[in-house]
Coordinates of C-alpha atoms (C1' of nucleotides) in Angstrom, one line a residue:
Chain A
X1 CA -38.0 -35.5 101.4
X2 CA -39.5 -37.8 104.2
X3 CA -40.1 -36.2 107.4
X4 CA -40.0 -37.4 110.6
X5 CA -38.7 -40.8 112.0
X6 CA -40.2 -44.0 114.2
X7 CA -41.2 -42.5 117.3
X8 CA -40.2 -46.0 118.6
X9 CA -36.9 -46.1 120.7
X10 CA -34.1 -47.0 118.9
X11 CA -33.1 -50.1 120.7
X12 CA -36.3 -51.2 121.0
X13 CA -37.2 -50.9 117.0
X14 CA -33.4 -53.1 116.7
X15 CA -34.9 -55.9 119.0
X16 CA -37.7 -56.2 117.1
X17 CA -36.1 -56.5 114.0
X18 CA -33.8 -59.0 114.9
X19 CA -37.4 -61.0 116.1
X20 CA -38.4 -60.4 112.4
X21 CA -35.5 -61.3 111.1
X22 CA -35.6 -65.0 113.2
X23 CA -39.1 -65.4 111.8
X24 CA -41.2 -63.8 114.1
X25 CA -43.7 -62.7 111.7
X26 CA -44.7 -65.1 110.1
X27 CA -44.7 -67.7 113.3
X28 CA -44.4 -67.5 116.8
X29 CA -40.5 -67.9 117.1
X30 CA -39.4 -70.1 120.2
X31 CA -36.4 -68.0 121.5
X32 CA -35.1 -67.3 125.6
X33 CA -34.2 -63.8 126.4
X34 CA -31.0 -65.0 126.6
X35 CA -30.3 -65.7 123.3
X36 CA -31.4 -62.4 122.0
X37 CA -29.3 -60.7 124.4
X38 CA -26.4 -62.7 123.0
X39 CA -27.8 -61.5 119.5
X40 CA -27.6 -57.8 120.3
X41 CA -24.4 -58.2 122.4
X42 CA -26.1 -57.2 126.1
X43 CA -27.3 -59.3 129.1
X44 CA -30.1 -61.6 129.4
X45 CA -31.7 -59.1 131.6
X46 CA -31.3 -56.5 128.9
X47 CA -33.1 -59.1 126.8
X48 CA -35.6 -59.4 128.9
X49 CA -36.5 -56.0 129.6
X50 CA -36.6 -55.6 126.6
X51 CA -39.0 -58.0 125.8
X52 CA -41.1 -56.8 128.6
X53 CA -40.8 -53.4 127.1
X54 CA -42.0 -54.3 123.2
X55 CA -45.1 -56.2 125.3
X56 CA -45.9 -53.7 127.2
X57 CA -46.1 -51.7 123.9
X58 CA -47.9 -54.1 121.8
X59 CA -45.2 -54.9 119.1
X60 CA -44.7 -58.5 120.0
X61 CA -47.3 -61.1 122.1
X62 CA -45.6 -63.9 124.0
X63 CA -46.8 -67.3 125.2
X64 CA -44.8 -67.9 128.1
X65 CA -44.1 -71.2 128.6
X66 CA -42.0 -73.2 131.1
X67 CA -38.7 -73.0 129.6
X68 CA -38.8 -70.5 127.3
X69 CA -41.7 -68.7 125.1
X70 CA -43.2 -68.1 121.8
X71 CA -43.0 -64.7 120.5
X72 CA -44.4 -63.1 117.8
X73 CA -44.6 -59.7 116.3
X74 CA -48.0 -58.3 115.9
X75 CA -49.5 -56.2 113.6
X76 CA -48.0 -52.8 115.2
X77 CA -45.1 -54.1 115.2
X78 CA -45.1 -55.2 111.4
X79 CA -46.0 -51.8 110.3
X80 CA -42.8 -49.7 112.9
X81 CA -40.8 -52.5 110.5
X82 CA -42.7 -51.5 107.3
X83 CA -41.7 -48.4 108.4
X84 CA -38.6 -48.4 109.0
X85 CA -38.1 -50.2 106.2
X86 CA -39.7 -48.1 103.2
X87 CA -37.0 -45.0 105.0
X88 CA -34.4 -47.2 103.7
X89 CA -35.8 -48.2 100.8
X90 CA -35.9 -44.5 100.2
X91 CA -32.1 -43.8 100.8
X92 CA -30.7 -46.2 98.7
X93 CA -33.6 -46.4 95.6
X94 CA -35.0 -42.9 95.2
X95 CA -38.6 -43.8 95.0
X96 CA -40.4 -40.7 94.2
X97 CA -43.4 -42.9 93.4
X98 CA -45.4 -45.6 95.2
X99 CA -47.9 -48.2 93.2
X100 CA -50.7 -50.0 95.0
X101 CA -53.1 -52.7 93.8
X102 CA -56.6 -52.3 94.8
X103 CA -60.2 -52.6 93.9
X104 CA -62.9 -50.2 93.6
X105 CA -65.4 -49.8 96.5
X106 CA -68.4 -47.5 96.8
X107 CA -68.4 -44.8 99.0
X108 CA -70.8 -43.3 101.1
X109 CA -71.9 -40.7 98.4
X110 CA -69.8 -37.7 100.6
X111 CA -67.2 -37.4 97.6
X112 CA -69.8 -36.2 95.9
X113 CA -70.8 -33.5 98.3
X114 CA -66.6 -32.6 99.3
X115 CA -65.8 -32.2 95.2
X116 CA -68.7 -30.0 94.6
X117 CA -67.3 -27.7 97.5
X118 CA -66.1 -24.6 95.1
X119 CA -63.3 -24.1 97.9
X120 CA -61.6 -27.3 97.0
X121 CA -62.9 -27.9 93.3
X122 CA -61.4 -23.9 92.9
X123 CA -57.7 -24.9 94.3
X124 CA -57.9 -28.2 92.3
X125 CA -58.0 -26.4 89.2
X126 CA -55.3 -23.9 90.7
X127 CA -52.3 -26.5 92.0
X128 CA -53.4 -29.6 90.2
X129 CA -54.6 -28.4 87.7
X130 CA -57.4 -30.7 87.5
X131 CA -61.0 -29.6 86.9
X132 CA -62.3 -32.5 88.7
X133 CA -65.2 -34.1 88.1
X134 CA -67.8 -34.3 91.1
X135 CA -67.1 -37.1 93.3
X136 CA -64.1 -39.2 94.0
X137 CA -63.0 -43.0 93.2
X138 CA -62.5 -45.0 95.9
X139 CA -60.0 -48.0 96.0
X140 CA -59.6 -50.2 98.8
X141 CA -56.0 -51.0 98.9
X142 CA -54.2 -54.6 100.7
X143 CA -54.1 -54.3 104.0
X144 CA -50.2 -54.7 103.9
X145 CA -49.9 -51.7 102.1
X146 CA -51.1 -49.6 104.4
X147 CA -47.8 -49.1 105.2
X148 CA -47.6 -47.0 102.5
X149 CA -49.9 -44.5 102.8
X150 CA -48.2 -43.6 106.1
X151 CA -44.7 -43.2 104.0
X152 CA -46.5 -41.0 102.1
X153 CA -48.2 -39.0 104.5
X154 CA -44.9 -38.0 105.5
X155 CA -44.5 -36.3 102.4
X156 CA -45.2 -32.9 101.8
X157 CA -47.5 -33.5 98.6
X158 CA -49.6 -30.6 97.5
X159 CA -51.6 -29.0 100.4
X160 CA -55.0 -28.0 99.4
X161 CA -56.0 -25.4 102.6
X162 CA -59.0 -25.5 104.7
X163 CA -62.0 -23.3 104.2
X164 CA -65.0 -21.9 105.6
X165 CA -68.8 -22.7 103.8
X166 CA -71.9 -22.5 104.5
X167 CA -70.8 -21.8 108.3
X168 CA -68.8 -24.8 108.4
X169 CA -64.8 -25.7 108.0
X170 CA -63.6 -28.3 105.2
X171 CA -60.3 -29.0 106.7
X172 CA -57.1 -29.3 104.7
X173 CA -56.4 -32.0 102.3
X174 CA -53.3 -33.0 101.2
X175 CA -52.9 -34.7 97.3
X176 CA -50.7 -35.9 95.2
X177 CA -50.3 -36.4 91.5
X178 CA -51.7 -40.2 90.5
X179 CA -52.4 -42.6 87.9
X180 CA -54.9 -44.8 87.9
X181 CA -55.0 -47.4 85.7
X182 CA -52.6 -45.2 84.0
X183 CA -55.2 -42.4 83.6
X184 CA -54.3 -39.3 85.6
X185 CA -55.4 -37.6 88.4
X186 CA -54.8 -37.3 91.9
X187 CA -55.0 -39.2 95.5
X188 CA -56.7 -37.2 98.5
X189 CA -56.0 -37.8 101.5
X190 CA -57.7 -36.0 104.4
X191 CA -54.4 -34.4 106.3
X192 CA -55.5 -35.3 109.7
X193 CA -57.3 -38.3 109.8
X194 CA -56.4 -41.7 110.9
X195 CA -54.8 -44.4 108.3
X196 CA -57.6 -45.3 106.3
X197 CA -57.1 -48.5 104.1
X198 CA -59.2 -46.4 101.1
X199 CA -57.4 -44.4 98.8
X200 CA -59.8 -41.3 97.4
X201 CA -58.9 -40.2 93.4
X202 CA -59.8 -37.7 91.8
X203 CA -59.7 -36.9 87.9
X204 CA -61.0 -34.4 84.8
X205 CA -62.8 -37.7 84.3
X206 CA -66.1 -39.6 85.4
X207 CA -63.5 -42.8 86.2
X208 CA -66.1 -45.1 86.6
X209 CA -67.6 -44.7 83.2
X210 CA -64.0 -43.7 81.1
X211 CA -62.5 -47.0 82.6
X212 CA -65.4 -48.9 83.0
X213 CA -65.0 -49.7 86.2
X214 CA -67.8 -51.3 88.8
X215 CA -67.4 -52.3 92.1
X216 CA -64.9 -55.0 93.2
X217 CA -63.0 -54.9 90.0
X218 CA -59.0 -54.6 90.4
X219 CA -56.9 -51.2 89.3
X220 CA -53.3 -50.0 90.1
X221 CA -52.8 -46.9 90.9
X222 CA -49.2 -45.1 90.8
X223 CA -48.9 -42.1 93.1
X224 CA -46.0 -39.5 92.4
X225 CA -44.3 -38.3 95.6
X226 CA -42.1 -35.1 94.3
X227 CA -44.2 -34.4 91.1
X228 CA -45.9 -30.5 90.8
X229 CA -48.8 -31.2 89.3
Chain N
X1 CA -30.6 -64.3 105.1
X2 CA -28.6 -62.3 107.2
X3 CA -28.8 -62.3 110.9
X4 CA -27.2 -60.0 113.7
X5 CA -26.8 -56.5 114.4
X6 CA -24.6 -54.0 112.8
X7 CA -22.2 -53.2 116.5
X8 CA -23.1 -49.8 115.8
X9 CA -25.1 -48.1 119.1
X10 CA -28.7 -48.0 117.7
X11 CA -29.2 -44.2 118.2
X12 CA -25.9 -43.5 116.3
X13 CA -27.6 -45.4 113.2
X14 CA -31.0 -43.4 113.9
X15 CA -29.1 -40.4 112.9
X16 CA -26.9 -41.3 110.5
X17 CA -30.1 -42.7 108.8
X18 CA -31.4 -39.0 109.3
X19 CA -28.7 -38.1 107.6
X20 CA -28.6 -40.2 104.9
X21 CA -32.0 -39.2 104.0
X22 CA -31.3 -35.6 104.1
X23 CA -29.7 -37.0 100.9
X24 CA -25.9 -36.9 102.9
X25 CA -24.6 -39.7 101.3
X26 CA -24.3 -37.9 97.9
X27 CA -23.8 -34.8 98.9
X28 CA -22.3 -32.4 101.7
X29 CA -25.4 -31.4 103.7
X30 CA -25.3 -27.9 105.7
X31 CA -27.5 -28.6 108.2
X32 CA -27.4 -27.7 112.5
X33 CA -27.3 -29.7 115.1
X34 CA -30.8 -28.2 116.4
X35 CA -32.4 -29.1 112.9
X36 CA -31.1 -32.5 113.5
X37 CA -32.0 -32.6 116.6
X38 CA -35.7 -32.0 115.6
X39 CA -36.1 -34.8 113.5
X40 CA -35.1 -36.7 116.6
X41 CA -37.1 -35.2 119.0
X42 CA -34.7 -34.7 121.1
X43 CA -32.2 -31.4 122.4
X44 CA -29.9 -29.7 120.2
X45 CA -27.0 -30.7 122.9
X46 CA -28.2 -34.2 122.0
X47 CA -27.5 -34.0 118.4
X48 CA -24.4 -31.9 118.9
X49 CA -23.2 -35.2 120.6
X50 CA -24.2 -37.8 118.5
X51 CA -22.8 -35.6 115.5
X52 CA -19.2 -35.7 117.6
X53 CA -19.6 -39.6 118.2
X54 CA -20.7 -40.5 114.8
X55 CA -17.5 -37.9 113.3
X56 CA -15.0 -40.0 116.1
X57 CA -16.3 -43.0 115.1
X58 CA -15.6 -42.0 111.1
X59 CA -19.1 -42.7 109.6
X60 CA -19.2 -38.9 109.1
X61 CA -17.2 -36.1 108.0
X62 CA -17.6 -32.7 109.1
X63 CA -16.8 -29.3 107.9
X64 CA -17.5 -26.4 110.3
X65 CA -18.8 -23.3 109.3
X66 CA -19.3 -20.4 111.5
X67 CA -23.0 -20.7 111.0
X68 CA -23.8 -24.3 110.4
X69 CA -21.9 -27.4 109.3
X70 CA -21.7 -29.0 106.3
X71 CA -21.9 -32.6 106.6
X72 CA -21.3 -35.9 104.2
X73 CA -22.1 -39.9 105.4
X74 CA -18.1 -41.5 104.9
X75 CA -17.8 -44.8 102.8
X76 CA -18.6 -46.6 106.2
X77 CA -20.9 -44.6 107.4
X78 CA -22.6 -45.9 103.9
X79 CA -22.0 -49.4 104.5
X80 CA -23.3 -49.5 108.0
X81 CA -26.5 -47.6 106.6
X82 CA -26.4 -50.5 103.5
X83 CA -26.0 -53.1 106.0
X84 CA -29.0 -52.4 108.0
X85 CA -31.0 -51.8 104.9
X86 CA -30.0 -55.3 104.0
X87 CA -31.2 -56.8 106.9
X88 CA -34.7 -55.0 106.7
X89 CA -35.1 -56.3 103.2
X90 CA -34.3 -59.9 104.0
X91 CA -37.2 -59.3 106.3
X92 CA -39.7 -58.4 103.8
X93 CA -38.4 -59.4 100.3
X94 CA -38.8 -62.8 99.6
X95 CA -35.5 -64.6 99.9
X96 CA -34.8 -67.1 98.3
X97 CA -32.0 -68.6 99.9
X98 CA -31.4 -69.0 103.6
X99 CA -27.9 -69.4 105.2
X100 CA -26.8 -71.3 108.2
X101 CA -23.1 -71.8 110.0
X102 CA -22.6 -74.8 111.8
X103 CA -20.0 -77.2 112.8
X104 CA -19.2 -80.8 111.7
X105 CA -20.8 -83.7 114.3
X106 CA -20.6 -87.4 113.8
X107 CA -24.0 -88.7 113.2
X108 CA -25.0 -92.4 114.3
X109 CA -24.6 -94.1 111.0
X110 CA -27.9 -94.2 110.1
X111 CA -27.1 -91.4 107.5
X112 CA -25.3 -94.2 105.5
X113 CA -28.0 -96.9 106.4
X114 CA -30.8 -94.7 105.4
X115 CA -28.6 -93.6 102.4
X116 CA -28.1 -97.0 101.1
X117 CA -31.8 -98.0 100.3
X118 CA -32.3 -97.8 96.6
X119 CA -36.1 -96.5 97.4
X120 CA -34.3 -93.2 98.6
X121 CA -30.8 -92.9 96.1
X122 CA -33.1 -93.8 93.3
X123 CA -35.2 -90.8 93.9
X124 CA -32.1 -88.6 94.8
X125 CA -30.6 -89.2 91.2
X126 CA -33.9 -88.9 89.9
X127 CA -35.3 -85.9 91.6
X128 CA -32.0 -83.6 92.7
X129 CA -30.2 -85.4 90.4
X130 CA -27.4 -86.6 93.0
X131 CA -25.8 -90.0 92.7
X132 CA -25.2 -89.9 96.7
X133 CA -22.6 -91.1 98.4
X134 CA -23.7 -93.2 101.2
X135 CA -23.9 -91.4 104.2
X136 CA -25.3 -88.2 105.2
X137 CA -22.6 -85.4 106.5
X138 CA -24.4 -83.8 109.6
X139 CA -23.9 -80.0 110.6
X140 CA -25.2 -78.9 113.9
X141 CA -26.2 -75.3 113.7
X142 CA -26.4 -72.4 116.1
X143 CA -29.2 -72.6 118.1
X144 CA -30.8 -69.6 117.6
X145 CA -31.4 -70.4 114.2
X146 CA -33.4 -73.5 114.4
X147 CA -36.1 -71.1 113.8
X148 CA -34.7 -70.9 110.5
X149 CA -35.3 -74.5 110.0
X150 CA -39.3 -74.0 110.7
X151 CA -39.3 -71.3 108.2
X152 CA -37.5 -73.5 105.3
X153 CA -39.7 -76.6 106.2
X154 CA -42.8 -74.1 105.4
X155 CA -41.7 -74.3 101.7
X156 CA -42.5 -77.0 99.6
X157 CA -38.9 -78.5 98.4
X158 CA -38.5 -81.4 96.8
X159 CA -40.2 -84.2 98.4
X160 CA -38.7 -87.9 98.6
X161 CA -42.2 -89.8 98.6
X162 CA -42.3 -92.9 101.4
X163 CA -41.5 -96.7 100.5
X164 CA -41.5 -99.8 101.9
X165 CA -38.6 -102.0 101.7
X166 CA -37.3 -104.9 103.9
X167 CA -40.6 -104.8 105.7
X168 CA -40.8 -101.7 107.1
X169 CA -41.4 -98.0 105.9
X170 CA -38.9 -95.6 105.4
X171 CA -40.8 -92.2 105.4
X172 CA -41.3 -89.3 103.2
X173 CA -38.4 -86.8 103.0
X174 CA -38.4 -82.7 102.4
X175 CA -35.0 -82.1 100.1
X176 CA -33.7 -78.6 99.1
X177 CA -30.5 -77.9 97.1
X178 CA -27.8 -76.5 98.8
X179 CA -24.1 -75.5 99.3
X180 CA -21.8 -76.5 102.1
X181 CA -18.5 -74.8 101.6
X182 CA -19.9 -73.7 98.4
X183 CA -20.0 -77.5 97.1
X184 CA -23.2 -78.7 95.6
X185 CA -25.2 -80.9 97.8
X186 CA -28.7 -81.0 99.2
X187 CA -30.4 -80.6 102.6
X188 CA -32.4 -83.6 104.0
X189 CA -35.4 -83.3 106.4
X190 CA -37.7 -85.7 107.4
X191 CA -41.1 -84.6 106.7
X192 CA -42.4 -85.5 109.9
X193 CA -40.0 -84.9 112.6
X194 CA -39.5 -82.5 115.2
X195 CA -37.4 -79.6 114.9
X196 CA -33.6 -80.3 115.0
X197 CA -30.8 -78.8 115.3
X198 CA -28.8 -80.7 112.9
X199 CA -28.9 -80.5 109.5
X200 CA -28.2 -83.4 106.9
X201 CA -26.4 -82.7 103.8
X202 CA -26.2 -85.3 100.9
X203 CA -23.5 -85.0 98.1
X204 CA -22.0 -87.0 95.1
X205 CA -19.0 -86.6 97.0
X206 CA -17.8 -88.0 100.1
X207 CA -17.6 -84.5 101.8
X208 CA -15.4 -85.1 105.0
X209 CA -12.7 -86.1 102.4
X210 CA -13.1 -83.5 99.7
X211 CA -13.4 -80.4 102.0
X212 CA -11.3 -82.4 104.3
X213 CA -13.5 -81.9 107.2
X214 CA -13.0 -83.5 110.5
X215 CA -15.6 -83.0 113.9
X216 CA -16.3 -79.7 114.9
X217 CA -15.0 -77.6 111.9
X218 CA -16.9 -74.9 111.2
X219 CA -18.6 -75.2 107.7
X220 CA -21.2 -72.3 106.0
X221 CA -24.3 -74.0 104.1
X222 CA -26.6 -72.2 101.8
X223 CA -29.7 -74.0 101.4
X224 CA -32.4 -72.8 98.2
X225 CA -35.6 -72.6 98.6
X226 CA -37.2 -72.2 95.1
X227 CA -34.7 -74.3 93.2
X228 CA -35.3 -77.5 91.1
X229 CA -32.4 -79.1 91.7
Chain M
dA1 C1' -33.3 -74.5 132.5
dT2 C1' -35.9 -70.3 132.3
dT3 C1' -37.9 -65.1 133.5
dA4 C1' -37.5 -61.0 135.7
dC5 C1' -37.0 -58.4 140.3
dT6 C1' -33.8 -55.3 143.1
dA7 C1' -30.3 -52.3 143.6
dG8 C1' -26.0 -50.3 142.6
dT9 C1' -23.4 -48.5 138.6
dA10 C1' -22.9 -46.6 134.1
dA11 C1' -24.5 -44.2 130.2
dG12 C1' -27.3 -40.8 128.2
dC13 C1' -29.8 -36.6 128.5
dG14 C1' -30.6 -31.5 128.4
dA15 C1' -30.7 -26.8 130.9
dG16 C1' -27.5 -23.5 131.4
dT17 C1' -23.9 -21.3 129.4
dA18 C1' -19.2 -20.1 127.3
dT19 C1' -17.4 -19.4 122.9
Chain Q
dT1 C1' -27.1 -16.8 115.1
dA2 C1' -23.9 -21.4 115.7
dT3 C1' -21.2 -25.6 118.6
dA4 C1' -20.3 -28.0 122.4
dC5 C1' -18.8 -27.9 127.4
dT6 C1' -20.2 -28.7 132.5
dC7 C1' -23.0 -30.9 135.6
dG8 C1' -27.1 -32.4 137.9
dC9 C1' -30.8 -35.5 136.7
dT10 C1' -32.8 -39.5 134.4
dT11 C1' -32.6 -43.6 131.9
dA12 C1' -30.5 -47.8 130.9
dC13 C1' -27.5 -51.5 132.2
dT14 C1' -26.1 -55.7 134.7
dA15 C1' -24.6 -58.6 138.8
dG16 C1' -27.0 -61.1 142.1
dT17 C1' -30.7 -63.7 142.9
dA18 C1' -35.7 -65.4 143.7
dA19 C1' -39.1 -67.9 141.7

DNA sequence: ATTACTAGTAAGCGAGTAT
DNA sequence: TATACTCGCTTACTAGTAA
């Protein structure tokens, strides 16, 4: 049900983890290109190709010192890992659902304007069966879970298509089933934008009165991967 | 925590990951080597190969159709894929416990010096709840895995305050329970020291006679981070 | 000790194609 | 439709070695 893989080269994603798995998230690990070689059974110039290579990407920084050098994995590199790992996670514990903790952050009023769009409210009603209420909740979710959003991009959710109003396009939207504080509704995510770290949800309900809910304060939010509506 | 690499060529585990979440594991999956291909980006000859290696190498099986191919992950194609998972989720689950192989050194007999003041063996009993035996039983270990030391010394342990005795100070200590050989024990670090790479392991017992160890046996120690004693 | 360049070799890739 | 072979091309590897 998840499509798509890494687009990072095999090898290099297997170096890196074995940098994450010596600590090299959390701290700057103190390691020669030598002894990773010997960890992924190759040459120290393999190593340090290698090394040279995840640089050059971004995945790790190093502090090159006389002797040897401090490497750590950087953000990009965290989330290929994240990655990688959550496609595991997904062979071996079916998750069909994915739960954040966040808190609620006023938008910039544009929910508003998107849900009152008939073109979306109509197909809504038609595959989510949700008559949603004008405007959408937005949650800013941790920064490490970003990470999940991406995992769930890659699933096929329910596609709400783009349209043509008032001589303009509203581009497609892709949703899927939600809870919020175990109320239900739905998450929206724009299909082609970049990773955003705020989640949008919509509901039958006016959320912020039904739940009481003002700016800052913490919900969860469950999202359903394989669910219809 | 587990460290190195499954020997499997990365690329082989890409697809047999593919695979695995095409749902292959349970069940035969009829699938073509272009469609595999795909989700690799990379040629239909390419998959074709990898699906002959990965069959050779017995982490598939295979069952030829004149159209496409049915296809199930083997018992070790699922433990390679388990494996790996493994390792990602010592990376980002909290672990609890940290494992280290090492061999037996002879220290400089300050172990038993050290271990003799009543300031330290009355906070052993008291804190780890060890009646020591004088002496301390040093492992070096590997290393590559001194990093691991920098991670455990991030956690707070159980710490053997300073005293003075005999006019002079004997410093503050960082303990954590622990297994050598799967015999209870505990690790000793001093709390302000540079990193080592040899690790001292207190005991009720006197350890080179109960696991009969003599220099340069190889010995497995499992040291707890979030343990009370 | 290190890192990492060069260059020759080995492994991997994919277009073309047979089956 | 498929799979998978050949073979020329590209990428990856490592011994040797400079810095």
């Amino acid at each position: 049900m998840i499509i798509g893989s890494s687009n990072m080269k095999p090898y290099l994603l297997q170096m890196l983890k074995e940098l994450a798995l010596l600590g090299a998230i959390e701290n700057r690990v103190e390691i020669s290109s030598l002894e990773l070689a010997k960890q992924l059974n190759t040459s120290q110039q393999t190593g340090s190709r290698y090394l040279l290579e995840l640089d050059k990407q971004g995945t790790i920084t190093r502090e090159m010192g006389i002797k040897k050098q401090l490497i750590q994995i950087t953000e990009k590199g965290e989330e290929a890992l994240q990655d990688e790992y959550m496609r595991y996670r997904s062979i071996f514990e079916l998750t069909d659902q994915v739960s954040f903790v966040g808190k609620v952050v006023s938008g910039m009023g544009e929910g508003r304007y998107y849900t009152a769009q008939g073109g979306y409210s109509k197909q809504f009603k038609e595959k989510l069966g949700i008559l949603a209420f004008p405007g959408t909740l937005n949650v800013e979710i941790r920064h490490i879970d970003k990470n999940k959003i991406r995992l769930i991009k890659k699933h096929a959710g329910i596609l709400i298509d783009s349209f043509e109003s008032n001589n303009r396009t509203f581009g497609a939207v892709q949703c899927f089933p939600a809870k919020i504080n175990n109320l239900d509704g739905a998450i929206v995510l724009p299909a082609r934008s970049h990773y955003s770290n705020i989640l949008e949800f919509i509901s039958k309900y006016n959320l912020r009165e039904k739940l009481k809910l003002k700016d800052d304060d913490e919900v969860s939010i469950i999202i359903f991967l394989n669910k219809d509506k």
